[in-house]
mmCIF file of C-alpha atoms in Angstrom:
data_model
loop_
_atom_site.group_PDB
_atom_site.id
_atom_site.type_symbol
_atom_site.label_atom_id
_atom_site.label_comp_id
_atom_site.label_asym_id
_atom_site.label_seq_id
_atom_site.Cartn_x
_atom_site.Cartn_y
_atom_site.Cartn_z
ATOM 1 C CA MET A 1 0.000 0.000 0.000
ATOM 2 C CA ALA A 2 2.807 2.382 0.923
ATOM 3 C CA ALA A 3 4.536 1.632 -2.372
ATOM 4 C CA MET A 4 1.310 2.392 -4.278
ATOM 5 C CA VAL A 5 0.856 5.709 -2.437
ATOM 6 C CA SER A 6 4.473 6.630 -3.201
ATOM 7 C CA ALA A 7 3.943 5.791 -6.872
ATOM 8 C CA TYR A 8 0.809 7.960 -7.088
ATOM 9 C CA LEU A 9 2.617 10.797 -5.283
ATOM 10 C CA PHE A 10 5.534 10.585 -7.712
ATOM 11 C CA VAL A 11 3.191 10.702 -10.727
ATOM 12 C CA PHE A 12 1.265 13.661 -9.235
ATOM 13 C CA LEU A 13 4.430 15.636 -8.554
ATOM 14 C CA ALA A 14 5.777 14.910 -12.011
ATOM 15 C CA LEU A 15 2.545 16.045 -13.680
ATOM 16 C CA PHE A 16 2.321 19.137 -11.450
ATOM 17 C CA GLY A 17 5.881 20.056 -12.340
ATOM 18 C CA MET A 18 5.088 19.877 -16.035
ATOM 19 C CA VAL A 19 1.957 22.006 -15.642
ATOM 20 C CA ALA A 20 3.615 24.596 -13.390
ATOM 21 C CA SER A 21 6.506 25.421 -15.723
ATOM 22 C CA ASP A 22 6.527 27.203 -19.069
ATOM 23 C CA PRO A 23 6.464 24.846 -22.053
ATOM 24 C CA ASP A 24 9.519 24.494 -24.256
ATOM 25 C CA LEU A 25 9.549 26.337 -27.558
ATOM 26 C CA LEU A 26 8.139 24.363 -30.469
ATOM 27 C CA GLN A 27 10.005 26.418 -33.070
ATOM 28 C CA ASP A 28 13.142 28.537 -33.405
ATOM 29 C CA LEU A 29 11.322 31.844 -33.072
ATOM 30 C CA CYS A 30 7.893 33.461 -32.940
ATOM 31 C CA VAL A 31 8.292 37.166 -33.646
ATOM 32 C CA ALA A 32 5.273 39.021 -32.256
ATOM 33 C CA ASN A 33 2.692 40.095 -34.803
ATOM 34 C CA LYS A 34 1.064 42.849 -32.747
ATOM 35 C CA ALA A 35 -1.117 43.925 -35.657
ATOM 36 C CA ALA A 36 -2.856 40.559 -35.922
ATOM 37 C CA GLY A 37 -5.744 41.525 -33.656
ATOM 38 C CA VAL A 38 -5.867 37.996 -32.219
ATOM 39 C CA LYS A 39 -6.049 37.547 -28.434
ATOM 40 C CA VAL A 40 -3.657 34.838 -27.211
ATOM 41 C CA ASN A 41 -1.389 34.331 -24.194
ATOM 42 C CA GLY A 42 1.385 36.424 -25.688
ATOM 43 C CA PHE A 43 1.260 37.403 -29.362
ATOM 44 C CA PRO A 44 0.661 35.396 -32.535
ATOM 45 C CA CYS A 45 3.697 34.769 -34.744
ATOM 46 C CA LYS A 46 4.696 36.920 -37.676
ATOM 47 C CA ASP A 47 5.180 35.066 -40.952
ATOM 48 C CA GLU A 48 8.829 33.966 -40.842
ATOM 49 C CA ALA A 49 9.347 35.248 -44.386
ATOM 50 C CA ASN A 50 8.748 38.769 -43.021
ATOM 51 C CA VAL A 51 11.098 38.476 -40.033
ATOM 52 C CA THR A 52 14.167 40.759 -40.091
ATOM 53 C CA GLU A 53 17.047 41.652 -37.791
ATOM 54 C CA ALA A 54 15.070 44.726 -36.685
ATOM 55 C CA ASP A 55 12.674 42.407 -34.818
ATOM 56 C CA PHE A 56 15.528 41.463 -32.471
ATOM 57 C CA PHE A 57 17.180 44.870 -31.993
ATOM 58 C CA PHE A 58 16.635 47.828 -29.647
ATOM 59 C CA SER A 59 19.012 50.682 -28.775
ATOM 60 C CA GLY A 60 16.795 52.433 -26.249
ATOM 61 C CA LEU A 61 18.798 51.522 -23.135
ATOM 62 C CA ALA A 62 22.070 53.113 -24.278
ATOM 63 C CA ASN A 63 21.400 56.518 -22.727
ATOM 64 C CA PRO A 64 19.725 57.729 -19.516
ATOM 65 C CA GLY A 65 16.004 58.293 -19.711
ATOM 66 C CA VAL A 66 14.512 61.762 -19.321
ATOM 67 C CA ILE A 67 13.091 62.165 -15.807
ATOM 68 C CA ASN A 68 10.060 64.442 -15.656
ATOM 69 C CA ASN A 69 7.977 63.370 -12.663
ATOM 70 C CA SER A 70 7.631 63.967 -8.937
ATOM 71 C CA VAL A 71 9.264 60.681 -7.815
ATOM 72 C CA GLY A 72 12.565 61.362 -9.578
ATOM 73 C CA SER A 73 12.989 58.151 -11.571
ATOM 74 C CA VAL A 74 12.124 56.767 -14.992
ATOM 75 C CA VAL A 75 11.901 53.208 -16.338
ATOM 76 C CA THR A 76 12.741 52.441 -19.965
ATOM 77 C CA GLY A 77 11.474 48.995 -20.918
ATOM 78 C CA ALA A 78 13.029 46.602 -23.417
ATOM 79 C CA ASN A 79 10.264 44.012 -23.547
ATOM 80 C CA VAL A 80 8.220 42.332 -26.259
ATOM 81 C CA GLU A 81 6.409 45.598 -26.954
ATOM 82 C CA LYS A 82 9.742 47.138 -28.015
ATOM 83 C CA ILE A 83 11.478 43.969 -29.288
ATOM 84 C CA PRO A 84 8.958 41.717 -31.090
ATOM 85 C CA GLY A 85 11.526 38.913 -31.306
ATOM 86 C CA LEU A 86 11.240 38.386 -27.544
ATOM 87 C CA ASN A 87 7.817 36.793 -28.007
ATOM 88 C CA THR A 88 7.787 33.312 -26.366
ATOM 89 C CA LEU A 89 11.418 33.657 -25.204
ATOM 90 C CA GLY A 90 10.574 34.529 -21.598
ATOM 91 C CA VAL A 91 13.135 37.317 -21.040
ATOM 92 C CA SER A 92 13.264 41.116 -21.108
ATOM 93 C CA LEU A 93 15.273 44.049 -19.791
ATOM 94 C CA ALA A 94 14.718 47.568 -18.512
ATOM 95 C CA ARG A 95 16.865 50.543 -17.611
ATOM 96 C CA ILE A 96 15.974 52.594 -14.542
ATOM 97 C CA ASP A 97 17.459 56.061 -13.994
ATOM 98 C CA TYR A 98 17.234 58.002 -10.731
ATOM 99 C CA GLN A 99 17.859 61.615 -9.845
ATOM 100 C CA PRO A 100 19.575 62.314 -6.492
ATOM 101 C CA GLY A 101 16.845 61.473 -4.004
ATOM 102 C CA GLY A 102 14.833 59.713 -6.715
ATOM 103 C CA LEU A 103 12.560 56.784 -5.892
ATOM 104 C CA ASN A 104 11.199 53.873 -7.891
ATOM 105 C CA PRO A 105 8.071 53.595 -5.722
ATOM 106 C CA PRO A 106 6.883 50.339 -4.117
ATOM 107 C CA HIS A 107 5.547 48.094 -6.872
ATOM 108 C CA THR A 108 5.280 44.474 -8.007
ATOM 109 C CA HIS A 109 5.891 42.486 -11.183
ATOM 110 C CA PRO A 110 3.141 39.825 -11.212
ATOM 111 C CA ARG A 111 4.766 37.747 -13.957
ATOM 112 C CA ALA A 112 8.506 37.903 -13.237
ATOM 113 C CA THR A 113 11.444 37.847 -10.872
ATOM 114 C CA GLU A 114 13.677 40.908 -11.303
ATOM 115 C CA ILE A 115 17.467 41.111 -11.052
ATOM 116 C CA ILE A 116 19.242 44.474 -11.187
ATOM 117 C CA PHE A 117 22.846 45.393 -12.005
ATOM 118 C CA VAL A 118 23.951 48.835 -10.802
ATOM 119 C CA LEU A 119 25.523 50.839 -13.620
ATOM 120 C CA ASP A 120 26.217 54.002 -11.636
ATOM 121 C CA GLY A 121 25.565 55.504 -8.229
ATOM 122 C CA GLU A 122 24.291 54.018 -4.988
ATOM 123 C CA LEU A 123 20.812 52.834 -4.054
ATOM 124 C CA ASP A 124 18.894 51.586 -1.048
ATOM 125 C CA VAL A 125 16.787 48.675 -2.302
ATOM 126 C CA GLY A 126 14.452 46.172 -0.700
ATOM 127 C CA PHE A 127 11.438 43.888 -0.903
ATOM 128 C CA ILE A 128 8.786 42.758 1.579
ATOM 129 C CA THR A 129 7.960 39.076 2.040
ATOM 130 C CA THR A 130 4.452 37.704 2.544
ATOM 131 C CA SER A 131 5.277 37.417 6.253
ATOM 132 C CA ASN A 132 5.828 41.202 6.222
ATOM 133 C CA LYS A 133 9.614 41.063 6.606
ATOM 134 C CA LEU A 134 11.682 43.741 4.894
ATOM 135 C CA ILE A 135 14.798 42.444 3.114
ATOM 136 C CA SER A 136 16.929 45.469 2.222
ATOM 137 C CA LYS A 137 20.466 46.474 1.334
ATOM 138 C CA SER A 138 22.519 49.408 0.089
ATOM 139 C CA VAL A 139 24.007 48.644 -3.338
ATOM 140 C CA LYS A 140 26.603 50.461 -5.423
ATOM 141 C CA LYS A 141 28.125 50.384 -8.895
ATOM 142 C CA GLY A 142 28.793 46.801 -10.000
ATOM 143 C CA ASP A 143 26.481 45.218 -7.410
ATOM 144 C CA ILE A 144 23.564 42.885 -8.142
ATOM 145 C CA PHE A 145 20.295 42.467 -6.227
ATOM 146 C CA VAL A 146 17.275 40.203 -6.812
ATOM 147 C CA PHE A 147 13.572 40.887 -6.219
ATOM 148 C CA PRO A 148 11.470 37.682 -6.096
ATOM 149 C CA LYS A 149 8.459 37.377 -8.383
ATOM 150 C CA GLY A 150 5.311 39.136 -7.219
ATOM 151 C CA LEU A 151 6.741 40.689 -4.041
ATOM 152 C CA VAL A 152 6.464 44.409 -3.321
ATOM 153 C CA HIS A 153 9.836 46.117 -3.799
ATOM 154 C CA PHE A 154 11.470 49.528 -4.279
ATOM 155 C CA GLN A 155 14.716 51.357 -5.070
ATOM 156 C CA LYS A 156 15.752 54.729 -3.591
ATOM 157 C CA ASN A 157 18.710 56.893 -4.573
ATOM 158 C CA ASN A 158 19.911 58.413 -1.317
ATOM 159 C CA GLY A 159 23.140 59.621 -2.893
ATOM 160 C CA GLU A 160 24.098 63.072 -4.161
ATOM 161 C CA LYS A 161 24.645 61.874 -7.754
ATOM 162 C CA PRO A 162 22.352 60.300 -10.361
ATOM 163 C CA ALA A 163 22.113 56.499 -10.392
ATOM 164 C CA SER A 164 21.205 53.912 -13.019
ATOM 165 C CA VAL A 165 20.546 50.172 -13.153
ATOM 166 C CA ILE A 166 19.866 47.546 -15.782
ATOM 167 C CA ALA A 167 17.048 45.189 -14.742
ATOM 168 C CA GLY A 168 16.500 41.693 -16.109
ATOM 169 C CA PHE A 169 13.219 39.759 -16.003
ATOM 170 C CA ASN A 170 12.274 36.144 -16.708
ATOM 171 C CA SER A 171 9.236 37.267 -18.690
ATOM 172 C CA GLN A 172 8.789 38.871 -22.083
ATOM 173 C CA LEU A 173 6.285 41.257 -20.443
ATOM 174 C CA PRO A 174 6.623 41.208 -16.634
ATOM 175 C CA GLY A 175 3.895 43.763 -15.922
ATOM 176 C CA THR A 176 4.158 46.454 -13.249
ATOM 177 C CA GLN A 177 1.712 47.456 -10.547
ATOM 178 C CA SER A 178 2.731 50.529 -8.563
ATOM 179 C CA ILE A 179 0.980 50.162 -5.216
ATOM 180 C CA ALA A 180 -0.073 53.774 -4.653
ATOM 181 C CA VAL A 181 -1.015 54.484 -8.272
ATOM 182 C CA THR A 182 -2.935 51.204 -8.574
ATOM 183 C CA LEU A 183 -5.030 51.889 -5.481
ATOM 184 C CA PHE A 184 -5.631 55.616 -5.847
ATOM 185 C CA THR A 185 -5.898 56.197 -9.628
ATOM 186 C CA SER A 186 -7.621 53.077 -10.987
ATOM 187 C CA THR A 187 -10.496 53.307 -13.479
ATOM 188 C CA PRO A 188 -13.191 52.902 -12.267
ATOM 189 C CA PRO A 189 -11.871 54.133 -8.912
ATOM 190 C CA VAL A 190 -11.541 52.002 -5.808
ATOM 191 C CA PRO A 191 -14.400 53.122 -3.500
ATOM 192 C CA ASP A 192 -13.353 55.720 -0.945
ATOM 193 C CA ASN A 193 -14.800 53.637 1.899
ATOM 194 C CA VAL A 194 -12.394 50.827 0.972
ATOM 195 C CA LEU A 195 -9.381 53.161 1.003
ATOM 196 C CA THR A 196 -10.371 54.960 4.216
ATOM 197 C CA LYS A 197 -10.878 51.633 5.998
ATOM 198 C CA ALA A 198 -7.693 50.035 4.642
ATOM 199 C CA PHE A 199 -5.394 52.971 5.429
ATOM 200 C CA GLN A 200 -7.281 54.282 8.474
ATOM 201 C CA ILE A 201 -7.522 57.786 7.014
ATOM 202 C CA GLY A 202 -10.350 60.163 6.190
ATOM 203 C CA THR A 203 -12.004 60.993 2.889
ATOM 204 C CA LYS A 204 -10.149 64.316 2.689
ATOM 205 C CA GLU A 205 -6.796 62.517 2.898
ATOM 206 C CA VAL A 206 -7.911 60.093 0.173
ATOM 207 C CA ASP A 207 -8.840 63.019 -2.081
ATOM 208 C CA LYS A 208 -5.465 64.688 -1.453
ATOM 209 C CA ILE A 209 -3.578 61.523 -2.394
ATOM 210 C CA LYS A 210 -5.705 61.023 -5.518
ATOM 211 C CA ASN A 211 -5.052 64.608 -6.618
ATOM 212 C CA LYS A 212 -1.289 64.238 -6.123
ATOM 213 C CA LEU A 213 -1.107 60.950 -8.014
ATOM 214 C CA ALA A 214 -3.501 61.840 -10.837
ATOM 215 C CA PRO A 215 -1.867 61.963 -14.292
ATOM 216 C CA LYS A 216 -0.859 65.509 -15.178
ATOM 217 C CA LYS A 217 -2.985 67.053 -17.924
ATOM 218 C CA SER A 218 -0.941 68.186 -20.913
#
């Protein structure tokens, strides 16, 4: 009986492992055809006869991004939306630039683990586990730090000089949810009575936060 239970457990774990991981590629490449208008998990493939080297190239991370916001940082993505050849490959990059005092506010990537390499400057970085423990460290040029998939994390430039990092993700489109922006500027809006109860603040404070975080009208 014990042997039979062990056999069933082995089969279950093996099947679960296959279901829980991404499938292997079934072809050499699947360049995203974003004009196809077909909804799939990812993007449908462009006809291989129309694939060129441009589908696999992007120069947008070579220079610092222009920072024009109140938090003092900017993220430049190099994902499948910028590099169609990344479709189905499960990787992407980003460059993050920070002014002195700049913050990449607390946020999550629901589809990817993130690893950063510090190009310049010094940062205080950290993430919060599901048991509410803060894991944090000061990092400098040449250092690497990892943020586990789905956990809330942040980066803060507490130095007197600009800072930059290159971030890698194990997803072609990791997704980003900034905690404050998600809760206070969603459409339709999160009800005020949810926000006042969750943060133990009044309606006036909620309105102030919403006004500060609202997209600036051009």
